[in-house]
Structure formats: C-alpha cells, structure tokens
Coordinates of C-alpha atoms and ligand atoms in Angstrom, one line a residue:
X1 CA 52.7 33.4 13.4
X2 CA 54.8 35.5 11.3
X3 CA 53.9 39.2 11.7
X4 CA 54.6 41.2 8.8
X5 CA 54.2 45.0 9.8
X6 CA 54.5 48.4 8.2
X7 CA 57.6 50.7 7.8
X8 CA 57.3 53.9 7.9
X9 CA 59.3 57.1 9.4
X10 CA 62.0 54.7 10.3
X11 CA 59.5 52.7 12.6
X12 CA 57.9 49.6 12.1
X13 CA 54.1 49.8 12.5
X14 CA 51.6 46.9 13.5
X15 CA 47.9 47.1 12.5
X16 CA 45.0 45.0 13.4
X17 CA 43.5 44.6 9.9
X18 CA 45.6 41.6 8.9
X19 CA 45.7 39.2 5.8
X20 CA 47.6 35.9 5.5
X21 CA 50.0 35.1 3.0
X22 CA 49.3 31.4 1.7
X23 CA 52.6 29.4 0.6
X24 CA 50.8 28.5 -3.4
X25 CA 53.0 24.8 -2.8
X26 CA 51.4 24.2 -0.1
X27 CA 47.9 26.1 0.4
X28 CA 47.2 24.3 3.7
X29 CA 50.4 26.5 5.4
X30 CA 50.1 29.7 6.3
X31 CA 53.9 31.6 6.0
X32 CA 52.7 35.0 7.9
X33 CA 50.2 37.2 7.8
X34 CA 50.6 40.8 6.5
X35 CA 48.9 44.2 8.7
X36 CA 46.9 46.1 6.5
X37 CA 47.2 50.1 6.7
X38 CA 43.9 52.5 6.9
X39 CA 43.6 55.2 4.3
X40 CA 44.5 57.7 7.0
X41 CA 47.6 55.9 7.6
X42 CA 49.2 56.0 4.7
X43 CA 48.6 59.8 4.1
X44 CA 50.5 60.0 7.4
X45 CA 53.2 58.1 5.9
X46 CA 53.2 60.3 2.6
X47 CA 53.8 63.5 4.9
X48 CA 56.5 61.8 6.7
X49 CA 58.2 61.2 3.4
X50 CA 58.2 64.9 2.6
X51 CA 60.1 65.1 5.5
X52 CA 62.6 62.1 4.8
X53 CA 63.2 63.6 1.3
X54 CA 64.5 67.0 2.5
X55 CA 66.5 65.1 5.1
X56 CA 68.0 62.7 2.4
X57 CA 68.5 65.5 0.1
X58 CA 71.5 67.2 3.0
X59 CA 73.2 63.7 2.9
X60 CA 76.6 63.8 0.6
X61 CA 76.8 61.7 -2.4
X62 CA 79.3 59.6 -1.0
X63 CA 77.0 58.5 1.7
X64 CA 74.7 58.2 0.0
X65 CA 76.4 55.7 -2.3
X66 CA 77.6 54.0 1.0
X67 CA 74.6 53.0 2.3
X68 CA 73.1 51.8 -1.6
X69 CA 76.3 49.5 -1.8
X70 CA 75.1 48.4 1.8
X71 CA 72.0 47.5 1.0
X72 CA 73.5 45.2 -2.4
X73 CA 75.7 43.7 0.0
X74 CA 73.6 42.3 2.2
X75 CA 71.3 41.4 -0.5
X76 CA 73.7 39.3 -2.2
X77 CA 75.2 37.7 1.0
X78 CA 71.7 36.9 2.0
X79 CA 70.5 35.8 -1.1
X80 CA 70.2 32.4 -0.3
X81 CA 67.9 32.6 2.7
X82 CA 65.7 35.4 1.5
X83 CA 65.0 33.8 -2.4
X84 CA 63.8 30.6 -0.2
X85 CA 61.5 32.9 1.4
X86 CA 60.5 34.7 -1.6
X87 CA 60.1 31.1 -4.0
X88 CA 57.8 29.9 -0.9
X89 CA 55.6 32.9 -1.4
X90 CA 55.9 33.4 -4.9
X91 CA 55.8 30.0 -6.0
X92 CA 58.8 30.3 -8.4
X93 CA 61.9 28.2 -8.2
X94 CA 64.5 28.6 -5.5
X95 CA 67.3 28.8 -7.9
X96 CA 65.0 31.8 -9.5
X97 CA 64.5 33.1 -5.8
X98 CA 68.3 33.3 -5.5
X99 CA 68.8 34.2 -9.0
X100 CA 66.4 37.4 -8.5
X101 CA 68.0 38.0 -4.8
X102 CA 71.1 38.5 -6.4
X103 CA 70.4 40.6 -9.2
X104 CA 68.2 42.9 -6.9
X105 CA 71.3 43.4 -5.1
X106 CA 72.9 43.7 -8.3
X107 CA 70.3 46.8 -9.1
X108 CA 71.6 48.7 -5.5
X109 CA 75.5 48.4 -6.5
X110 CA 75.3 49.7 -9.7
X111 CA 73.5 52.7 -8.2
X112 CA 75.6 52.9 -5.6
X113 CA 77.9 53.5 -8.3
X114 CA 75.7 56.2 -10.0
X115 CA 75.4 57.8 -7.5
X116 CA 79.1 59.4 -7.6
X117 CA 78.7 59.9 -11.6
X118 CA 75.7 62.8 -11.1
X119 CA 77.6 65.1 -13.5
X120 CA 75.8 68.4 -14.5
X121 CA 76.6 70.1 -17.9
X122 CA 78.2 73.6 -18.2
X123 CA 78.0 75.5 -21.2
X124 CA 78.3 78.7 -22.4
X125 CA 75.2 81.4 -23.0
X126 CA 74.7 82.7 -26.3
X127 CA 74.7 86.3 -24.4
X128 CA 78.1 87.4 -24.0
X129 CA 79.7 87.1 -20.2
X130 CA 76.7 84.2 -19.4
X131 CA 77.5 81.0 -18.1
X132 CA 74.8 78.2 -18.0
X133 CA 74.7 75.0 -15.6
X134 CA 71.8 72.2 -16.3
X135 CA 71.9 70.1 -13.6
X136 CA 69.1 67.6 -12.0
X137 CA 67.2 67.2 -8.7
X138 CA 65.3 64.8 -7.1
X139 CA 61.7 64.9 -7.9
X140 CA 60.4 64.7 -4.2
X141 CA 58.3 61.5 -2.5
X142 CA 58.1 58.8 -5.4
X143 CA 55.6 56.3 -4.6
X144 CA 57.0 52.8 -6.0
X145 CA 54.1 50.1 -6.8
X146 CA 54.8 46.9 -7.6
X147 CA 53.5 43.7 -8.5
X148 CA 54.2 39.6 -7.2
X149 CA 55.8 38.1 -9.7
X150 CA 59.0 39.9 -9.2
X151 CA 58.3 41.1 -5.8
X152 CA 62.1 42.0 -5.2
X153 CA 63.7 42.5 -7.9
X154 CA 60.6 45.4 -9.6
X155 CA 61.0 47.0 -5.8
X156 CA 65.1 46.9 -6.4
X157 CA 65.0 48.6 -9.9
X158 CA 62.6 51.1 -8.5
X159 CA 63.5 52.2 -5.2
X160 CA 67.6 52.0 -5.9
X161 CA 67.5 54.6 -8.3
X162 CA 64.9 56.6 -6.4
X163 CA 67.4 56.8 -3.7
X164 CA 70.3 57.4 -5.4
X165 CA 68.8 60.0 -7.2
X166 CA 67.6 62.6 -3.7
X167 CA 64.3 61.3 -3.9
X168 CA 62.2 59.8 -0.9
X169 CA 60.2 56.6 -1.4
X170 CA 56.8 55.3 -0.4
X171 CA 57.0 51.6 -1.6
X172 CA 53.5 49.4 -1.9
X173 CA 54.0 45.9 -2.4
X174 CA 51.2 43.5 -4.2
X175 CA 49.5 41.9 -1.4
X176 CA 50.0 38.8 -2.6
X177 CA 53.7 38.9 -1.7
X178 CA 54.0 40.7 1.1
X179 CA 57.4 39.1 2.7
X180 CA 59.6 39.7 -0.1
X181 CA 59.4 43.6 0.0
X182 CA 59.7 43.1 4.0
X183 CA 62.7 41.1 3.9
X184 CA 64.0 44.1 1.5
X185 CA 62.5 46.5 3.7
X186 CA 64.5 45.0 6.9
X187 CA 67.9 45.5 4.8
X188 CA 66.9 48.6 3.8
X189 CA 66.4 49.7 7.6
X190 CA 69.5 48.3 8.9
X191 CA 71.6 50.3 6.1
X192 CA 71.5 53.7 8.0
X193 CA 69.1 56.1 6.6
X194 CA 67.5 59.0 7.7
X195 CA 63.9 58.4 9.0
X196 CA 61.2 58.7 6.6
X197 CA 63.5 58.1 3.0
X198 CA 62.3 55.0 2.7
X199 CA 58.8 53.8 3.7
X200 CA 56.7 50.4 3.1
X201 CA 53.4 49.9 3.0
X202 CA 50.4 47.5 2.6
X203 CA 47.1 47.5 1.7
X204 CA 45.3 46.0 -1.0
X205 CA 45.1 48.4 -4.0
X206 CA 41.5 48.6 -4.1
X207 CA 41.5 50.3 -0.8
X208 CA 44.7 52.3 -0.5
X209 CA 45.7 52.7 -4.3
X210 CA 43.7 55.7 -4.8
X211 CA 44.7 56.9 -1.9
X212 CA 48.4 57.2 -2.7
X213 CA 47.7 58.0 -6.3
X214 CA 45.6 61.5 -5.3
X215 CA 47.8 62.5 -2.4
X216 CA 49.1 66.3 -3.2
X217 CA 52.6 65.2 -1.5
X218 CA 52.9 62.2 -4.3
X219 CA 55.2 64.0 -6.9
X220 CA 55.6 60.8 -9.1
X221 CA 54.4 57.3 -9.2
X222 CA 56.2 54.3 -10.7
X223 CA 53.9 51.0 -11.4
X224 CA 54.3 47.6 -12.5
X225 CA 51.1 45.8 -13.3
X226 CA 48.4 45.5 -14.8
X227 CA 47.0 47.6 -17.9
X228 CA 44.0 48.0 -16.3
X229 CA 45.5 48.9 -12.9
X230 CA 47.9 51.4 -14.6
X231 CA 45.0 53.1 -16.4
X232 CA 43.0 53.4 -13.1
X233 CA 46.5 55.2 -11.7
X234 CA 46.8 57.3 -14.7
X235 CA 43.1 59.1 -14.3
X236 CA 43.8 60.3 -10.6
X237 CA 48.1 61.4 -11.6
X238 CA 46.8 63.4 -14.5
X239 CA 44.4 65.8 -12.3
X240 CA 47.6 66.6 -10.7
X241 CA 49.6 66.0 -13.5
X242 CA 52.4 64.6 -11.8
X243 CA 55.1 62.4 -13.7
X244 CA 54.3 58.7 -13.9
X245 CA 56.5 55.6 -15.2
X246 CA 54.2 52.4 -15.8
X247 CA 55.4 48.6 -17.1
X248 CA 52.3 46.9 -18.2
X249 CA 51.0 44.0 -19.9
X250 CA 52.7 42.3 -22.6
X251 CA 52.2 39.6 -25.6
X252 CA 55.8 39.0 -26.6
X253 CA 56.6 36.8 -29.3
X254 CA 59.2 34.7 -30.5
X255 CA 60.0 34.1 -34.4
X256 CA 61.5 30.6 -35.0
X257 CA 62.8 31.0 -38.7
X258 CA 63.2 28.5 -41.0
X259 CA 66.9 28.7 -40.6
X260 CA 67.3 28.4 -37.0
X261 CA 69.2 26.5 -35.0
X262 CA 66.4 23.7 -33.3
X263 CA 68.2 22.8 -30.1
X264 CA 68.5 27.1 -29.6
X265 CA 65.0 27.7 -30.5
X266 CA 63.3 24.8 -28.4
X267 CA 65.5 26.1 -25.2
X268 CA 65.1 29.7 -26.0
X269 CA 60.9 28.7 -26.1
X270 CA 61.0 26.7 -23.0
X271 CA 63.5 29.4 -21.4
X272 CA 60.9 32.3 -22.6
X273 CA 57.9 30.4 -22.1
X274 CA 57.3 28.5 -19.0
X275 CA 60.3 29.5 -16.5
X276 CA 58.6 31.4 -13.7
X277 CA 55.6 29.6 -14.3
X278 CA 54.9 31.9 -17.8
X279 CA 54.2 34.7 -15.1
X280 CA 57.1 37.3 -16.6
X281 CA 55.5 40.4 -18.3
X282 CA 58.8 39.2 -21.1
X283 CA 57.0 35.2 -21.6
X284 CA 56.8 35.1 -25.4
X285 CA 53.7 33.8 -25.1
X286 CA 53.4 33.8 -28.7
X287 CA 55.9 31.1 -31.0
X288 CA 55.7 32.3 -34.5
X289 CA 57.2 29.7 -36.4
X290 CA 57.9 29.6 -40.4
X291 CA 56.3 26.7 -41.7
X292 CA 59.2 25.2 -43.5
X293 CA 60.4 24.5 -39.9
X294 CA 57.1 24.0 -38.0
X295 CA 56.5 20.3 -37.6
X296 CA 60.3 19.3 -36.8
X297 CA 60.2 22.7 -34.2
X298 CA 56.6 21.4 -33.1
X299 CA 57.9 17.8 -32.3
X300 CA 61.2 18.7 -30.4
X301 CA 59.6 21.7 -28.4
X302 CA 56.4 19.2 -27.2
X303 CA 58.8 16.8 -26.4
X304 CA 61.3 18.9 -23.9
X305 CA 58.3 20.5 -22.5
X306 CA 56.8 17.2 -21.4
X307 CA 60.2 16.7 -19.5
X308 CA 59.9 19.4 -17.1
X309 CA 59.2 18.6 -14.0
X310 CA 56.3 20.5 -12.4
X311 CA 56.7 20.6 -8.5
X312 CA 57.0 22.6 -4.9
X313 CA 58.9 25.2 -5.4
X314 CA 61.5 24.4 -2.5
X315 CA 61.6 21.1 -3.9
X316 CA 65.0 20.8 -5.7
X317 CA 64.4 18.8 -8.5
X318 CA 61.1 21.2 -9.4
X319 CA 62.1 23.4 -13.0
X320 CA 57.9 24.8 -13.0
X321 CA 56.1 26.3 -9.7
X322 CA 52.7 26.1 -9.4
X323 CA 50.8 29.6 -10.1
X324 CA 51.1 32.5 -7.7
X325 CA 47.5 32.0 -6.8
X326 CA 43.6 30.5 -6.9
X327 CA 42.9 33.3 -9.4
X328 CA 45.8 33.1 -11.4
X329 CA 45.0 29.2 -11.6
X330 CA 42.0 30.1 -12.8
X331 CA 42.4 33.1 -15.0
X332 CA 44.7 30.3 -17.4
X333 CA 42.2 27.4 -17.1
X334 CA 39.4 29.7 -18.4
X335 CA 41.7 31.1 -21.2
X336 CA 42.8 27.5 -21.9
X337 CA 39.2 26.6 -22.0
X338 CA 38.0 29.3 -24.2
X339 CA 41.2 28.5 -26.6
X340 CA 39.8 25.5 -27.3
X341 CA 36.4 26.3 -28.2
X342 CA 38.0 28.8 -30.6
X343 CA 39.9 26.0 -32.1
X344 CA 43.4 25.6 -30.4
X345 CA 44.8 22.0 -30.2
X346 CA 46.1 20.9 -27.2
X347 CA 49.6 19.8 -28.0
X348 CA 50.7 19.0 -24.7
X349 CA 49.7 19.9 -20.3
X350 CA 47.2 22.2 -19.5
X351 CA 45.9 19.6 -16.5
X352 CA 46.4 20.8 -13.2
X353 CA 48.1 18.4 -11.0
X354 CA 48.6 16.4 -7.7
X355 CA 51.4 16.8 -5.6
X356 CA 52.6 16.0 -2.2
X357 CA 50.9 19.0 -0.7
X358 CA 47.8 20.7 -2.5
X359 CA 49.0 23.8 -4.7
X360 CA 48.3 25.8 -8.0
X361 CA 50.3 23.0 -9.9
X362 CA 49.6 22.8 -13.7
X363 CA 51.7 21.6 -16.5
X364 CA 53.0 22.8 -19.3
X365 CA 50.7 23.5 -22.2
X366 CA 51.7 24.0 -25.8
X367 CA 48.9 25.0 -28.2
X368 CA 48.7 24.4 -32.0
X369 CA 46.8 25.2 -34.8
X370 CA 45.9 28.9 -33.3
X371 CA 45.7 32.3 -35.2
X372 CA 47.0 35.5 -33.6
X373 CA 43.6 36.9 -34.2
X374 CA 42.2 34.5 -30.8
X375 CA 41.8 35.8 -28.1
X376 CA 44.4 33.7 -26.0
X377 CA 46.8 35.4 -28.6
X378 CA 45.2 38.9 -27.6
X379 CA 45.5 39.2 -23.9
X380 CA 48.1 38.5 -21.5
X381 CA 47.6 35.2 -19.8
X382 CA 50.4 35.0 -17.2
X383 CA 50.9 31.4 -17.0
X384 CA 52.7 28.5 -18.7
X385 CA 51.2 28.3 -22.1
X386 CA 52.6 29.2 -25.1
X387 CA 50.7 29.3 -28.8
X388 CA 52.3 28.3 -31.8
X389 CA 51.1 30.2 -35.0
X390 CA 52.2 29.2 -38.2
X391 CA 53.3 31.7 -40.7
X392 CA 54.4 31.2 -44.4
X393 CA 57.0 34.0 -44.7
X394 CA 59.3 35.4 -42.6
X395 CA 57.4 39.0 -43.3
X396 CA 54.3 37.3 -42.4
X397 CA 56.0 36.5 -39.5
X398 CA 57.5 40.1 -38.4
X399 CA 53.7 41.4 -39.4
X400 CA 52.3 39.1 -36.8
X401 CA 55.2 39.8 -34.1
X402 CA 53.7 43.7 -34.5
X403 CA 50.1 42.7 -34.6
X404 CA 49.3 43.0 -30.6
X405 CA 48.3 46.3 -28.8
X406 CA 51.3 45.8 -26.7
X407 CA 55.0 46.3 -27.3
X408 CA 57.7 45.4 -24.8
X409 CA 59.9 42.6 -25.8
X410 CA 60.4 40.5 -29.0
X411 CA 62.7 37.5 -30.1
X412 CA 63.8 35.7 -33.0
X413 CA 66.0 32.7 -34.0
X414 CA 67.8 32.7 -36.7
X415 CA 70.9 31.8 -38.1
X416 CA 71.0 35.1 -40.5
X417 CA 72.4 38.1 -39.6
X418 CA 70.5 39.9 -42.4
X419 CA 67.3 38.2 -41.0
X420 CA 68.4 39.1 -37.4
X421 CA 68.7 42.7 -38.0
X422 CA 65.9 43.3 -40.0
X423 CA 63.7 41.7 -36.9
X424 CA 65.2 44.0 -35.0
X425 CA 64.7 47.2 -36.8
X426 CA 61.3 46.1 -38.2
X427 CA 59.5 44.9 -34.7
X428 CA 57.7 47.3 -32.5
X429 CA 58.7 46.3 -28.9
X430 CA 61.2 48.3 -26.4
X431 CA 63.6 44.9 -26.2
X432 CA 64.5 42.7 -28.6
X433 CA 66.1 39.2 -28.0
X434 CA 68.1 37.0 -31.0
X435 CA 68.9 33.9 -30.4
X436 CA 68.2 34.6 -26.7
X437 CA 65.2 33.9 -24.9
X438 CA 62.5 36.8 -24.6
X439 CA 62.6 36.4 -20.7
X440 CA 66.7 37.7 -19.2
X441 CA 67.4 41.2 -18.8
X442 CA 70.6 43.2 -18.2
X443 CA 70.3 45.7 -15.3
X444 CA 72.6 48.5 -16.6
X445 CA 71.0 49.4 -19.8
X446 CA 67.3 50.6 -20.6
X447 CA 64.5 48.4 -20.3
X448 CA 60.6 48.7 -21.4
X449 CA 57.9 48.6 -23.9
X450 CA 56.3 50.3 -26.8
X451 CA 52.8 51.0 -27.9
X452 CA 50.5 49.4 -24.4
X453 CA 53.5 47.8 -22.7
X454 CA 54.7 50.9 -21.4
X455 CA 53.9 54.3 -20.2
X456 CA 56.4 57.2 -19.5
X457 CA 60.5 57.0 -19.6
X458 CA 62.5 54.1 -19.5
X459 CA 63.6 51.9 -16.5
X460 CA 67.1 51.0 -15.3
X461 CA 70.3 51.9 -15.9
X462 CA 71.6 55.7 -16.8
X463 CA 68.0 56.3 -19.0
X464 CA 66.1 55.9 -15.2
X465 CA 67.1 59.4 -14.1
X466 CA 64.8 60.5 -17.0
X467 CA 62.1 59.6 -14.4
X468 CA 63.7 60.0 -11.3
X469 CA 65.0 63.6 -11.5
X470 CA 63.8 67.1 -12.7
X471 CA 66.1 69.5 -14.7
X472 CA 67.3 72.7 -13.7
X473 CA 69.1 75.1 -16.1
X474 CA 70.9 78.1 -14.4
X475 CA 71.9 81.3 -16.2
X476 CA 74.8 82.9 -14.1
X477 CA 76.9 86.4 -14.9
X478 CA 79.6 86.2 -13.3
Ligands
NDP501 P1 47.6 44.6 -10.7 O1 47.9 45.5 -11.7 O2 46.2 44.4 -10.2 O3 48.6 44.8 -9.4 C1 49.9 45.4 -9.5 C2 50.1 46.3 -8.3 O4 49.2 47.4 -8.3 C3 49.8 45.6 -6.9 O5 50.7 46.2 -6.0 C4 48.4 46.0 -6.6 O6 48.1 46.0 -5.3 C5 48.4 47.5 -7.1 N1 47.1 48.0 -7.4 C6 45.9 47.3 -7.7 N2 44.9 48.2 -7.9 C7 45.5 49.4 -7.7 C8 44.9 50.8 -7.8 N3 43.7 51.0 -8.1 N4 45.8 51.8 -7.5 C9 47.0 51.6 -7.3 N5 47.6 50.4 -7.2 C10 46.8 49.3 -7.4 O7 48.1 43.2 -11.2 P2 47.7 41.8 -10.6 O8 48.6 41.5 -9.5 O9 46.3 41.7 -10.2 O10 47.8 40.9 -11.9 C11 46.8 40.9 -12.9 C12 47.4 40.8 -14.2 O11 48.3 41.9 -14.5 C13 48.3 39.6 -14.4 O12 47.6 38.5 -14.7 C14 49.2 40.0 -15.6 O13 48.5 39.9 -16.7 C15 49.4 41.5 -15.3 N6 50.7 41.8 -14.6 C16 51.7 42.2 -15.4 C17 52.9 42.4 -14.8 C18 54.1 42.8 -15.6 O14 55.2 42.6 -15.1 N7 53.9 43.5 -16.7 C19 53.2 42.2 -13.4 C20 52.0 41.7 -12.7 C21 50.8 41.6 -13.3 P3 47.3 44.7 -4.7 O15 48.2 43.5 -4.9 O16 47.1 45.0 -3.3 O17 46.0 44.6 -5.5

C-alpha cells in the first residue's frame, strides 16, 4: 500500500494515525493511505518554518526564480502521469487531470518570472534633501489551505507566489485528496530548497485546523473552501489579527439573453455547468434565461446534456466523473430531493448510476420551473445540476444574477455589445464571463469574488503580492 507521509523541514515524516484515500470510480480500491499529524506535530512544523523563511529570505532572486521555473518544469513534463493520479482521486476527468497539471505548472513559471520583476518605488520626500524607497517583504510563514476539487492547481496558485515572494509555506491539503498535494510536494522537494521553506501537512481540519489557525508563528493564512470553514478560520486569525485571503462559496449565474447565440449558450451551460462534476466554486449553477428564448434554449440544452457520458474517470470516453465522495453524493441527492418538494421539475438526470465498478456516479440534472428564491438557488450545491429560472427582461435578469449572498463569477450570452457591457458593469461578482463559460480562468491576471465569495485581496497574477508581502517605506537623508 501506498504510503503517503508528511513533509516537513526538508524531511519526509511517517505517522501511525493513517486514513485511506478511496478511488470515488471505484470505491472497492484503495489508492494509498495518507499519515495523519498530532497537534504537537504540526506546531513543530510551524517553528521549523520560521526557520526555513529566514533561510529562504538570504537566497538571490535569481535563484529563487530558478528553482520556481523548476518546479513548472517538471510539472508540465509530468503532467500526464500525475493528472492520472490526481483524476483517480478526485474523480474528475483525465484530460481535466492533465489540463489542471499543466496549468499548475503554468502558475510556477509565471512566478518564476515575477520573481525577477520585484521593483520597489523611489520618490522624492516633500522635506528638502529626503529620499523615500517603498519597497515589500515577505510576510513570514504563510499557512496555505486548500480544498479537493482542485487539489493541485488551488496549492499551485498559493504556494508559487508565497515562494516567490520570501515567504515560507506550511501547506494543508483536504484530506480527501491527499496524493495530489504529495505528488506536488515530491517536485517541490527535488527542486533544491532550503529546509523548512516549504512544508506539507495532513490532518483533517477538525483536528489540526485550529491548530494552525492560532499558532503565534502563522503570520497569514490563505483558504479555499467552504464559507463555513473560512468563518471558523476567521474567529481564531482575528485574535491575532493576522492577514487572511479566503475563496469561498459561490452561486454563479449565467444570463442566456434573448439574442444569444444557441449553439454558444448550450456549450457555455454544459461547459459551466457539469464539467468537473459541477464541483468548481465558478459552476453557474444558476441559468437565467429570458423567456423569449427559454423553450428553444430549454430543448437544445436538455438534449446535449443527455449526451454526456457519465463514467470512471480514467475511462477515456467518460466527459462527467462521479462525485468526489459518499457525502458529496449525498449532499446533491438531498438538495435534489428538497428541490422537488419546493416545486422544481426534473428536466433531465439526477439518478445515480451503475457502472462497471461501484462509484459516486450520477447524471446530469437540469431543473425547470424554479425561482431564485429556493433554496437549491440559495446554497452552493457542488454537483452537476444546474436550475433554469425564467426571467421576463433582461433587468430582471441582471437583478436576479445579483440576488445571492455570494459574488465571485458571472456570465452572459449575448450577441449585444451594449447588453454585454452593461452585464458587466451592472453584476456584483469579482469575474465576469461573455460569451464564455463561467468555469476557465487565466492565471496571470486577478481572480475572486465579491460580497460572500471572497475574503481579503485578490489571488493570482501581479494583484497576489497584495497578500503575500508587507510594505516598507524608507525615509533616507543622504
Ligand atoms: P471545507 O471548507 O470543509 O474544506 C476546505 C479545506 O479546509 C480542507 O483542507 C479542510 O480540511 C480544511 N478545513 C476544514 N475545517 C477546518 C478548520 N476548522 N480550520 C482550518 N481548516 C479547515 O470544504 P469541504 O471540502 O468540506 O467542502 C464543503 C463545501 O465547501 C463544498 O460542498 C462546497 O460547497 C464548498 N467548497 C468550495 C470550494 C471553492 O472552491 N469555493 C472548494 C471546496 C469546497 P479537511 O479536508 O481535512 O476537512
């Protein structure tokens, strides 16, 4: 049996406390099982990272950006193998596996590249014979927290500019998907950093979350999840008021206007929808459609999704997983069943399904006739199935994109520029998408939420160091 271990100070660390990781296409196989860390042990790790940090800090720029462009490299050239791995835990697609291999790798090049463009500003003082230099540090040991549904890529976009930017990191996986952040985790060791820079370690939240979240030597804490989770992690960072970055739930939605393209808006639904089994914190989980265009949308969006083939996720032909897990099977079928008592039609899938080896299959659902005031339009659901609401306007529409307590990406489709950048100034979400699905982002630009999508700076690309660093402004006489 696969032994998945710890990482920390440059060592890897076995434990006896041990939980296995269950392939969701095949529950009856085992892949590995993961060593679970005591409390103790992962305040051990926390002071070794102190001591990584200052280490990381004497190391040039240049090598710094060496070893980050490493890392990307063998990413990319081992993208293959290790999205395989990560689509047999997950339960997402292997061509999604690779897809989000590669663009992790993607996330360590462009830092690499960043990491030689840390420019200060010099200006001079308004006191006569004073110069000033702003410049930025790291902010110390940042503990990184992600979730399963990206378990690479979320650990790429947080730990790359982490390191690029001086700062140490203590990186806890979800335990769901504990191979994924050790396959990353065994590049990351072979790339030549000091001890301690980079640690990994696991343990379910419950048990070490709190842990990490209260430790004096945690000077900032990035978190993807859940909004309950990133409350909990709030409480305990504010009594030390430390600097915290969270990506949240979401409710996207995606506005089909009556002008729209069909073909465009049916792919962009299915594309934003159901790929990655609906589990993407981006799904539009929401269709809006304007009901000039509803029926004909209705018909041709039912019939594509009742194409797509649900399978194993190594099994080539497969375009849907099955769920990441038991509960996430069952989270959907209760929110399915509690749809329909509110009224929701079933339009199409909802059944869970047989395949050759027993998994968290389940098709496809479309739901009609719902309002966005139900509660399967209210709370994120993290599984294939997508609610059409029909609205009469297309500022009924835009006033129904906005009604959700969450914020972080939008889409519309539309064949009118006018209509396309009013959406785009009118909605309240961090991302907007037109003509594009809601799931697909860029890595070298800004990316997260407004109102309960997102909590602190933005992610990615030049707007990370927001997070990442601490300003310093020098007044010098000469
Ligand atoms: P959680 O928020 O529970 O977990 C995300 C990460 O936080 C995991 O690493 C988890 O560890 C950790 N964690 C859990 N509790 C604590 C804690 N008290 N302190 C610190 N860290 C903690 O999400 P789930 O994985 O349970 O998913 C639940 C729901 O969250 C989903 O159905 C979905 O709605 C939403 N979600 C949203 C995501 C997004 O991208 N916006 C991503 C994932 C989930 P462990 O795995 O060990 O519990």
């Amino acid at each position: 049996m696969k032994l998945i271990k710890n990482y920390i100070n440059g060592k890897w660390v076995e434990t006896n406390t041990r939980r296995p990781n269950i392939n969701p296409s095949n529950t009856n196989e085992i892949l590995s099982e993961v060593c679970l860390l005591s409390q103790e042990q992962v305040l051990e790790c926390i002071s070794g990272a102190v001591k990584g940090q200052k280490r990381w800090e004497e190391v040039g720029i240049e090598q710094r950006s060496d070893i980050l462009k490493k890392i990307g490299d063998e990413l990319i050239a081992n993208a293959t193998e290790i999205g395989e791995a990560l689509a047999k835990e997950e339960g997402k697609t292997v061509a999604e596996g690779k897809g989000e291999v590669y663009r992790s790798g993607q996330f360590f090049h462009y830092y690499a590249a960043e990491c030689l463009r840390q420019m200060g500003d010099y200006t001079k003082s308004v006191r006569q014979g004073v110069d000033i230099i702003v410049d930025r540090e790291p902010m110390g040991v940042v503990s990184v927290i992600t979730p399963w549904n990206f378990p690479i890529a979320v650990a790429a976009w947080k730990v790359a500019p982490a390191l690029c930017y001086g700062n140490a990191v203590v990186l806890k996986p979800a335990t769901l998907t504990p191979n994924s952040a050790y396959l990353l985790a065994k590049i990351i060791d072979n790339a030549g950093l000091p001890n301690g820079v980079f640690n990994l370690i696991y343990g379910s939240g419950s048990s070490i979350g709190n842990t990490i979240a209260s430790s004096p030597d945690v000077d900032a804490i990035t978190f993807t999840g859940s909004y309950e989770v990133g409350q909990q992690i709030l409480s305990e960072a504010h009594k030390k008021m430390i600097k915290c970055q969270f990506e949240m739930g979401s409710k996207n939605a995606l506005l089909i206007s009556e002008d729209a393209d069909i073909k465009t808006a049916v792919d962009c639904a299915i594309a934003g929808g159901f790929t990655g089994t609906g589990q993407k914190c981006t799904a539009s989980s929401r269709v809006i459609v304007e009901s000039g265009i509803y029926d004909q949308f209705k018909e041709a969006f039912v019939k594509q999704t009742k194409s797509l083939v649900v399978g194993a996720s190594t099994d080539s032909n497969t375009q849907i997983g099955p769920l990441s897990s038991k509960s996430q099977l069952e989270t959907v079928i209760s929110y399915l069943e509690e749809a329909k008592k509110d009224g929701a039609t079933v339009l199409c899938g909802g059944e869970t399904l047989k395949r050759n080896t027993p998994g968290f299959y389940i098709s496809p659902c479309i739901l009609g006739n719902t309002t966005n005031d139900m509660k399967i339009n209210r709370e994120e659901v993290f599984g294939p199935l997508v609610c059409l609401i029909k609205v009469d306007s297309f500022e009924e529409g835009i006033a129904v994109v906005n009604d959700t307590p969450f914020g972080l990406v939008s889409g519309i489709i539309t064949q009118s520029l006018s209509k396309a950048m009013i959406f785009r100034k009118k909605v309240q979400t961090g991302c907007v998408s037109i003509n594009l699905p809601t799931a697909g982002t860029d890595y070298h630009v800004p990316f997260g939420g407004m109102k309960g999508s997102s909590f602190g700076s933005r992610e990615q690309g030049t707007y990370a160091k927001e997070f990442y660093t601490q300003v310093k402004t020098t007044y010098l006489k000469p």
